[in-house]
Coordinates of C-alpha atoms in Angstrom, one line a residue:
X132 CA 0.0 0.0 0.0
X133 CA 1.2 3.6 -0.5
X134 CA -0.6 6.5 1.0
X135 CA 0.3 10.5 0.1
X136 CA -0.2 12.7 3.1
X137 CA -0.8 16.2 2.8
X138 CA -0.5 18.9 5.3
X139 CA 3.0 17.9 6.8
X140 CA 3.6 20.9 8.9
X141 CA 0.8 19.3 11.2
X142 CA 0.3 17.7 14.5
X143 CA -1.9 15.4 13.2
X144 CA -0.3 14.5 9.6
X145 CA 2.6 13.7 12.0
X146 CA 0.7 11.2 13.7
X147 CA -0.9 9.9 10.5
X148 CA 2.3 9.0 8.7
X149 CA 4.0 7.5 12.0
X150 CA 0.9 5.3 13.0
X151 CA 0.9 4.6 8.9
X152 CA 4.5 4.0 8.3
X153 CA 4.7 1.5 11.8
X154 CA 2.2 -0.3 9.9
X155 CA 3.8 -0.8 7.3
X156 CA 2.6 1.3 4.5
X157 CA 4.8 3.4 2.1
X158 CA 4.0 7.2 3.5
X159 CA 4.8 10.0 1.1
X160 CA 4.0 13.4 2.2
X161 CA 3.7 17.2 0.9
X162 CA 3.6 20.3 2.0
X163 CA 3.9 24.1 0.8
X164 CA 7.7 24.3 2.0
X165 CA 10.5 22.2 2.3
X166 CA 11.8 20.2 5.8
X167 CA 8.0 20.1 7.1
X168 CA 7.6 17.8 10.2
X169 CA 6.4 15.1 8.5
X170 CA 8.9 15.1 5.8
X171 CA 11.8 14.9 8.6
X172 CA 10.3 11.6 9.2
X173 CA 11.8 8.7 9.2
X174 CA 8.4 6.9 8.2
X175 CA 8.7 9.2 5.0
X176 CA 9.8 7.7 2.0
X177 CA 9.4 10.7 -0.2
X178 CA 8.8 14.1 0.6
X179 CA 7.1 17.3 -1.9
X180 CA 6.2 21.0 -2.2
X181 CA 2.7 21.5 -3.7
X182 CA 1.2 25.1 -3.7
X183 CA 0.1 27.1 -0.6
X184 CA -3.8 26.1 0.4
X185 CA -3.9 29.5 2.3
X186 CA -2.7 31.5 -0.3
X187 CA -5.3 29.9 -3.3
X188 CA -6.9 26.5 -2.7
X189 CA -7.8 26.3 -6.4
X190 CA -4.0 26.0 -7.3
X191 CA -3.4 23.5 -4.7
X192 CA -6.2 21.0 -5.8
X193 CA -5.4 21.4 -9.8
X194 CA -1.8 20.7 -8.3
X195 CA -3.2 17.6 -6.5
X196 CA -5.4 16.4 -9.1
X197 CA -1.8 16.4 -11.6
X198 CA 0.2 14.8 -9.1
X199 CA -2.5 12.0 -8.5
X200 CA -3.0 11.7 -11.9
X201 CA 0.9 10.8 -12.2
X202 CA 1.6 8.8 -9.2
X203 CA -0.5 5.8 -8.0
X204 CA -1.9 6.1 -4.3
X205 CA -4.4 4.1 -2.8
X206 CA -5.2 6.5 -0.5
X207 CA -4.9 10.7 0.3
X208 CA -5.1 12.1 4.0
X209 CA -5.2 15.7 4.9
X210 CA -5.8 17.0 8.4
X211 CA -6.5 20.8 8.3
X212 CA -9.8 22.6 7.7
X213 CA -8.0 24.4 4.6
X214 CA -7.3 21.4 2.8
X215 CA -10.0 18.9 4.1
X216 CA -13.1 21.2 2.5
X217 CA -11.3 21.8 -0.9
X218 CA -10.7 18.0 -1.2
X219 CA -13.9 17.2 -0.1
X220 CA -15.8 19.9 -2.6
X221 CA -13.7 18.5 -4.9
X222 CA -13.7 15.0 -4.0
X223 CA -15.2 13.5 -7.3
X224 CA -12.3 15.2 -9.3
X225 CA -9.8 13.2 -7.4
X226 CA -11.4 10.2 -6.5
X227 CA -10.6 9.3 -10.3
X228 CA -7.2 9.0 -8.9
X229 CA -7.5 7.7 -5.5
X230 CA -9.5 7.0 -2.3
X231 CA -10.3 10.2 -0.7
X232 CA -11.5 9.3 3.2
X233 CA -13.9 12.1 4.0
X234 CA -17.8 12.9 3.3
X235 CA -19.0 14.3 0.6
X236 CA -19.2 18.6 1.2
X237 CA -22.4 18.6 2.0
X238 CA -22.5 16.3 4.8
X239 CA -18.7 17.8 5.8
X240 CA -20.5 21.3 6.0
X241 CA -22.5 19.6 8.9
X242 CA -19.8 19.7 11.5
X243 CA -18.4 23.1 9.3
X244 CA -20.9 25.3 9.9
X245 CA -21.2 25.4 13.5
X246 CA -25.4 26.9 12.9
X247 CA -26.0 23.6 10.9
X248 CA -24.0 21.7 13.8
X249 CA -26.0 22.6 16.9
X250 CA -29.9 22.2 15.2
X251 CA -28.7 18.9 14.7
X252 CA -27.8 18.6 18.2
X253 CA -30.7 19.5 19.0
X254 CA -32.8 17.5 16.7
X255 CA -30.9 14.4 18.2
X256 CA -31.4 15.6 21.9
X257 CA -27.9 16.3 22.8
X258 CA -27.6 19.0 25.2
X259 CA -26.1 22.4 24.0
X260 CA -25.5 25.8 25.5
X261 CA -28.5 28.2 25.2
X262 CA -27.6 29.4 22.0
X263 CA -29.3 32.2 20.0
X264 CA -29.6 31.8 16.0
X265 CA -30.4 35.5 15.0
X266 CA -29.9 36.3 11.8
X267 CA -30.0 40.6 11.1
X268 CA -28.9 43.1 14.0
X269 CA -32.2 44.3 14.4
X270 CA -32.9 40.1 15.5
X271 CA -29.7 40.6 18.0
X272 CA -30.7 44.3 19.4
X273 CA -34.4 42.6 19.9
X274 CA -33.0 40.2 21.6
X275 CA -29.5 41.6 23.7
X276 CA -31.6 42.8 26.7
X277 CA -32.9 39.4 27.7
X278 CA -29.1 37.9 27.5
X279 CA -27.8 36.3 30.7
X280 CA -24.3 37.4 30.5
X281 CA -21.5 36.6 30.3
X282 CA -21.8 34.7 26.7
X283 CA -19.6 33.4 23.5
X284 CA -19.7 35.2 20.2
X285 CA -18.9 32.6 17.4
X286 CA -18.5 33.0 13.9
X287 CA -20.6 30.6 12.6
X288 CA -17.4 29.0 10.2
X289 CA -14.1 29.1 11.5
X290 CA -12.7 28.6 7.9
X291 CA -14.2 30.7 5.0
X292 CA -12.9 31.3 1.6
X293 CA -12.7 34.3 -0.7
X294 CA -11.7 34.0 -4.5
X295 CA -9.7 30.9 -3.4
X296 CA -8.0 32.1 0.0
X297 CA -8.9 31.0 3.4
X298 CA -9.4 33.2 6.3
X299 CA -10.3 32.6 9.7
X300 CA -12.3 33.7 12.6
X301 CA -11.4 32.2 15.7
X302 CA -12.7 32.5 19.1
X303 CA -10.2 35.2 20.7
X304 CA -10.5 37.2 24.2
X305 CA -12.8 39.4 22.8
X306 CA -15.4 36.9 22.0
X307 CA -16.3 36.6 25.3
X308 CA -18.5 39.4 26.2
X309 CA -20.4 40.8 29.6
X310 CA -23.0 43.7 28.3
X311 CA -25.3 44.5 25.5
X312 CA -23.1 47.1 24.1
X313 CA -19.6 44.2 23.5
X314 CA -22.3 42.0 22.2
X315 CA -23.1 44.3 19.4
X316 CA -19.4 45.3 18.5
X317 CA -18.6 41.8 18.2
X318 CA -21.3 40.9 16.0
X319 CA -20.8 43.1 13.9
X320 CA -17.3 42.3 13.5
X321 CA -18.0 39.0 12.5
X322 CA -21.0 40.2 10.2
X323 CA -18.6 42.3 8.2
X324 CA -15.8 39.4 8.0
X325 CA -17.9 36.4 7.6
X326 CA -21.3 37.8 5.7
X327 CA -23.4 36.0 8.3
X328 CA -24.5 37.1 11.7
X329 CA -22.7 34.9 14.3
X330 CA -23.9 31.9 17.2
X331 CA -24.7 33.7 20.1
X332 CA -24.2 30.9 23.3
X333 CA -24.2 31.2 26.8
X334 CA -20.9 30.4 28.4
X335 CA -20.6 27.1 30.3
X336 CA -18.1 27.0 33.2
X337 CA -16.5 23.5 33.8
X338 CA -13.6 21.3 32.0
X339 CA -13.3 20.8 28.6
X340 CA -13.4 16.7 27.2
X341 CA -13.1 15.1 23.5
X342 CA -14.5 12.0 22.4
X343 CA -12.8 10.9 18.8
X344 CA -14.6 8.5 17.3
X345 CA -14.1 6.5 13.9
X346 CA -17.9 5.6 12.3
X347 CA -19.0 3.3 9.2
X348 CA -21.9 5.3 7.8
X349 CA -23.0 6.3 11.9
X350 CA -22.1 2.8 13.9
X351 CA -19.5 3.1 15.6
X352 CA -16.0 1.3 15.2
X353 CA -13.6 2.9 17.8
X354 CA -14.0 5.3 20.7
X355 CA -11.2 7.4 22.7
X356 CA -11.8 9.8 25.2
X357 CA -9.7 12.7 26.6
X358 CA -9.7 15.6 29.4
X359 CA -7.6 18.6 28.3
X360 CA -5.6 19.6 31.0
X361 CA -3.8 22.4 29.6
X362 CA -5.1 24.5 26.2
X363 CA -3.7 28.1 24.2
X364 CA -4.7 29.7 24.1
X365 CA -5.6 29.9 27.9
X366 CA -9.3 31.6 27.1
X367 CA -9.8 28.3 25.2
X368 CA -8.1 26.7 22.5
X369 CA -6.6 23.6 22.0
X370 CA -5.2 21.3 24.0
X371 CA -1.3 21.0 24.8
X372 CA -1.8 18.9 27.7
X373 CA -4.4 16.0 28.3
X374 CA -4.7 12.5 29.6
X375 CA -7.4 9.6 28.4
X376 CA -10.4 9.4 30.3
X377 CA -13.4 7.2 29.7
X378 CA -17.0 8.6 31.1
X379 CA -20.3 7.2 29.6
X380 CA -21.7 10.6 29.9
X381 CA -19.9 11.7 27.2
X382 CA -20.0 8.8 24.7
X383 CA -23.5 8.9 25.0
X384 CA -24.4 11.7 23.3
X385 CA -21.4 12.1 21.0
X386 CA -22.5 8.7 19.5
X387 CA -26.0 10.0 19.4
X388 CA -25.0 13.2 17.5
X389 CA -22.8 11.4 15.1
X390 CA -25.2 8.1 14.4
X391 CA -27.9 11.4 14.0
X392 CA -25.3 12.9 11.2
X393 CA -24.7 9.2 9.8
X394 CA -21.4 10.3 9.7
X395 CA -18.3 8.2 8.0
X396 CA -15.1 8.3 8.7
X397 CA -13.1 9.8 11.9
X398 CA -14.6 13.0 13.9
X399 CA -14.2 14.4 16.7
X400 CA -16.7 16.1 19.4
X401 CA -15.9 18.3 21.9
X402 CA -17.9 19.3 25.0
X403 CA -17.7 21.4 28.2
X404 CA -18.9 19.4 31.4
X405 CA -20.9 22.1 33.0
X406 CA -19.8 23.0 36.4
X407 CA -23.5 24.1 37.6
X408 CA -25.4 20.5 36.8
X409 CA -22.7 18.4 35.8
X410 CA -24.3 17.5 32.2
X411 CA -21.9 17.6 29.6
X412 CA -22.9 20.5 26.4
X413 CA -21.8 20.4 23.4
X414 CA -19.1 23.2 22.2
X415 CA -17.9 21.8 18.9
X416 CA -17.6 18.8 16.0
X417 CA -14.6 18.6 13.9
X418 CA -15.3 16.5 10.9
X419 CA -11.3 15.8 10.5
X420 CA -8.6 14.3 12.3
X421 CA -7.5 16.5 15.4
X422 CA -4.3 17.9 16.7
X423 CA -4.3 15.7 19.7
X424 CA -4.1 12.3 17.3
X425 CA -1.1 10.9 19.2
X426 CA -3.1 10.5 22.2
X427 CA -5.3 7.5 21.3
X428 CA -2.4 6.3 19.1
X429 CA -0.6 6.2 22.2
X430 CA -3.0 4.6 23.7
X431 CA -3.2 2.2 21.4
X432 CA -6.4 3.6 20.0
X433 CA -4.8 3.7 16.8
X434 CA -7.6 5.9 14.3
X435 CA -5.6 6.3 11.2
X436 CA -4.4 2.9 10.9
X437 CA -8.2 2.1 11.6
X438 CA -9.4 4.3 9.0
X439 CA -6.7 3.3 6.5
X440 CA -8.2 -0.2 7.1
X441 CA -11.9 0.8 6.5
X442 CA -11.4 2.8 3.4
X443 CA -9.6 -0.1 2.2
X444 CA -11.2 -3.2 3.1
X445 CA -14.7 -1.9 3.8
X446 CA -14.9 -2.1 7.3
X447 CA -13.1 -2.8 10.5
X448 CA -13.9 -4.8 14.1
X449 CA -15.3 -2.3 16.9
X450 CA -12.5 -1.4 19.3
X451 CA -13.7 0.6 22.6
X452 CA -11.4 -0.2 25.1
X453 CA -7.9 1.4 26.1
X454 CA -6.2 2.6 29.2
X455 CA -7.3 5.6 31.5
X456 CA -4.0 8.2 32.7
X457 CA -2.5 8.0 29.6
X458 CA -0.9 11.8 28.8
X459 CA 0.6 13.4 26.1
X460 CA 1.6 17.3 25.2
X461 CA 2.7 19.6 22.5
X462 CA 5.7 20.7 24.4
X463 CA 7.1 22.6 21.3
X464 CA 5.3 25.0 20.8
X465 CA 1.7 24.5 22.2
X466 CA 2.6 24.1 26.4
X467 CA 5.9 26.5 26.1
X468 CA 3.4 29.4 24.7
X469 CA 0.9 28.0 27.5
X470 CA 3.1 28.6 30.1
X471 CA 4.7 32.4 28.0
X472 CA 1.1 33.3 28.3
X473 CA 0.1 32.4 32.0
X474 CA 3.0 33.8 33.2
X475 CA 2.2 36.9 31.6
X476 CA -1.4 36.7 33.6
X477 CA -1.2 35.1 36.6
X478 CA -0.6 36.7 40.2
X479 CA 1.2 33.8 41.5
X480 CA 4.3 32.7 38.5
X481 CA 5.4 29.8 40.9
X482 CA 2.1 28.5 40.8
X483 CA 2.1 28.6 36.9
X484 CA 5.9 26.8 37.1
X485 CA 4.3 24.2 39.3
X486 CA 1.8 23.4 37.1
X487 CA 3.7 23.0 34.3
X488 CA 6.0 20.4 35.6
X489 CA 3.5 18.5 37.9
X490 CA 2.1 16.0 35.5
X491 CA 4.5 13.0 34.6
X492 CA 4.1 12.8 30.7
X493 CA 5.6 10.0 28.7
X494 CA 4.3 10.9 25.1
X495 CA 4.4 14.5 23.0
X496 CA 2.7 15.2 19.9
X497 CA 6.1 15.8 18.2
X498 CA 9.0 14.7 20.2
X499 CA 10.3 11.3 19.4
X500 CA 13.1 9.3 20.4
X501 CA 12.3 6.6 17.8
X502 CA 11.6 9.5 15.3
X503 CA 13.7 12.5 16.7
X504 CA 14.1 14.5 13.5
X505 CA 10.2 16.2 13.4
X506 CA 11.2 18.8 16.0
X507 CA 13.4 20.5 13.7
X508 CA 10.7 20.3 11.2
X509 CA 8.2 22.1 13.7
X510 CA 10.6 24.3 14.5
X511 CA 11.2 25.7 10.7
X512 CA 7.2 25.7 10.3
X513 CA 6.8 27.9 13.3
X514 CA 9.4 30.3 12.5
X515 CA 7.7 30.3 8.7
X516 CA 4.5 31.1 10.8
X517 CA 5.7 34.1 12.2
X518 CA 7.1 35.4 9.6
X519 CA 4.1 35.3 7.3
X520 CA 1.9 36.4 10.3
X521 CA 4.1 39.6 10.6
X522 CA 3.7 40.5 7.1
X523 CA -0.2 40.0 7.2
X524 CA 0.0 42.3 10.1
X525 CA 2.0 44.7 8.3
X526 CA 0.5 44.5 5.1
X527 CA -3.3 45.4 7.1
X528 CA -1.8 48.6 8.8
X529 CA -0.7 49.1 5.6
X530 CA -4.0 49.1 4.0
X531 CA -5.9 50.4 6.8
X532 CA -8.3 47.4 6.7
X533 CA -8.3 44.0 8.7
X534 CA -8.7 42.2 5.0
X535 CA -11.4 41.1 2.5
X536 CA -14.6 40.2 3.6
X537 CA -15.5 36.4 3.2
X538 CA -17.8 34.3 1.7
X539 CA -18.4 30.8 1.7
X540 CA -17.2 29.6 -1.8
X541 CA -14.2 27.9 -2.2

């Protein structure tokens, strides 16, 4: 078998070609500049450049559709958001070629769209934050008074596209908002940026959990659990510290939404446990692999061997069990800008230090003594990172504007 994994710069293409390459399958792997993580692998038997998804995703999938015209794969993986929706809208193009291992666009736009997301949750009974669905200013102003406060302010897509290019609204600092008045500034933030009005939700105090689950058309065929313990950023973000867990009060409903979805392939839910009743609400589906893959591969929950195995044979045994206290990090760069940033905030920095070093961790996303050479990999990409977020910064003050406004065409 020989797989081409795209995305190499990330977490969870990392994950995918070791878990891959132990197995025994012949990994290549691309991404938009050379020494990537992935590429550094010693899993990796071949290594490319293919265009930038951020900069024009049409270039990069008539690049892909070429490439997999000329090699022979039996399989292509991606792990971002960027690159997973442009394969998927374009899945029939390159299924010509090979096997591509995600829904069709329409079904991926179910977990995409988080509006789309949470009526489905609720169709299937799955309990959510009190979220409002307005959908003009005059709907929010109607409606801002009767708030409980403090709530979340979400764009209803965290990846949008215009003319070809990606941009992103995450959920920053200022998301989270106490009074009428930050609720309207917000909004309209993400109105101008997105084109839609965002999810308005009540914020849920408690700790944040992921079930990852691999499904064959909504029936489940493996299950991992996790508790973050650590996340950046520190507001909420994602994880760079977190052990497995199993609780049925999770894998409950996350098999309820996702049977609901008649999803196929691997996703992954993520919910708050609320700290007021103790019921866990849903905060987000992500219709992809996740950052925190080397988790259940660690723990011998092993998803994209799994899914390699279903997408090629047709299906796979169900495999639920694994063991609890299992813990992996990001150490570089995910907990060292965890613990930059709650130095920064905290009143007490030994306390910060102390929780940094307290929990006895025998796995990391990237750092491998059987596959050492990855870091360095990491450490080119985030140093790329900066660099091209500096010039975005520079090139908006620049231009006086915070850049184009979105829509939802790739």
């Amino acid at each position: 078998m020989k797989v081409f994994v795209t995305d190499g710069g990330e977490r969870a293409s990392l994950a995918v070609v070791r878990s891959l390459g132990r197995s025994g399958v012949e990994v290549h792997a691309g991404e938009h500049y050379r020494l990537s993580a992935a590429s550094l692998s010693k899993y990796v038997t071949k290594s490319v450049v293919h265009p930038d998804p951020q900069e024009d995703c049409h270039a990069y999938i008539d690049w892909l559709e070429d490439f997999l015209a000329r090699e022979e794969y039996d399989v292509l993986y991606a792990t971002r958001e960027i690159t997973t929706l442009p394969i998927s809208y374009y899945k029939k193009r390159l299924e010509q070629y090979t096997r591509v291992p995600f829904p069709d666009y329409d079904r991926m736009l179910l977990t995409q769209d988080k509006a789309k997301t949470f009526r489905h949750a609720i169709e299937a009974g799955v309990p959510i934050p009190k979220t409002y669905f307005v959908e003009s200013m005059d709907e929010l102003e109607a409606v801002a008074e009767e708030i409980e406060y403090p709530v979340v302010v979400k764009s209803r897509s965290k990846t949008m596209w215009n003319g070809g290019r990606p941009f992103t609204l995450k959920v920053q600092a200022e998301n989270y908002v106490r009074d009428p008045g930050g609720l309207a500034e917000i909004s309209s933030k993400i109105l101008e940026k997105s084109g839609k009005m965002p999810l308005i939700q009540e914020y849920i105090p408690g700790e944040a959990y992921g079930v990852e689950m691999l499904l064959h058309h909504g029936e489940p065929r493996a299950l991992f659990m996790h508790k973050r313990l650590r996340e950046y950023p520190i507001t909420g973000g994602v994880s760079t510290m977190r052990e497995s867990i199993y609780d049925e009060r999770l894998a409950e409903p996350a098999l309820r939404l996702m049977k609901h979805l008649r999803w196929h392939g691997v996703a992954m839910v993520e919910f708050k446990v609320d700290a007021r009743d103790g019921i866990p609400k849903l905060i987000e589906v992500n219709g992809r692999f996740w950052g925190s893959l080397a988790l259940p591969v660690a723990a011998r929950v092993d998803f994209p061997y799994y899914l390699h195995r279903m997408i090629v044979d047709g299906d796979v045994p169900v495999r639920t069990t694994y063991p609890a206290g299992v813990r992996c990090r990001w150490l570089v760069t995910g907990d060292l800008m965890w613990l930059a940033s709650s130095l920064k905030t905290a009143r007490s920095k030994a306390a910060v230090v102390r929780e940094f070093i307290r929990y006895p961790c025998a796995y990391d996303d990237i750092l491998s003594f059987d596959d050492p050479l990855p870091i360095l990999g990491t450490m080119n990409g985030s140093l790329r990172g900066l660099r091209y977020t500096v010039r975005r910064l520079l090139s908006r003050n620049r231009s006086g504007t915070m850049g184009a406004r979105c829509t939802k065409d790739l």
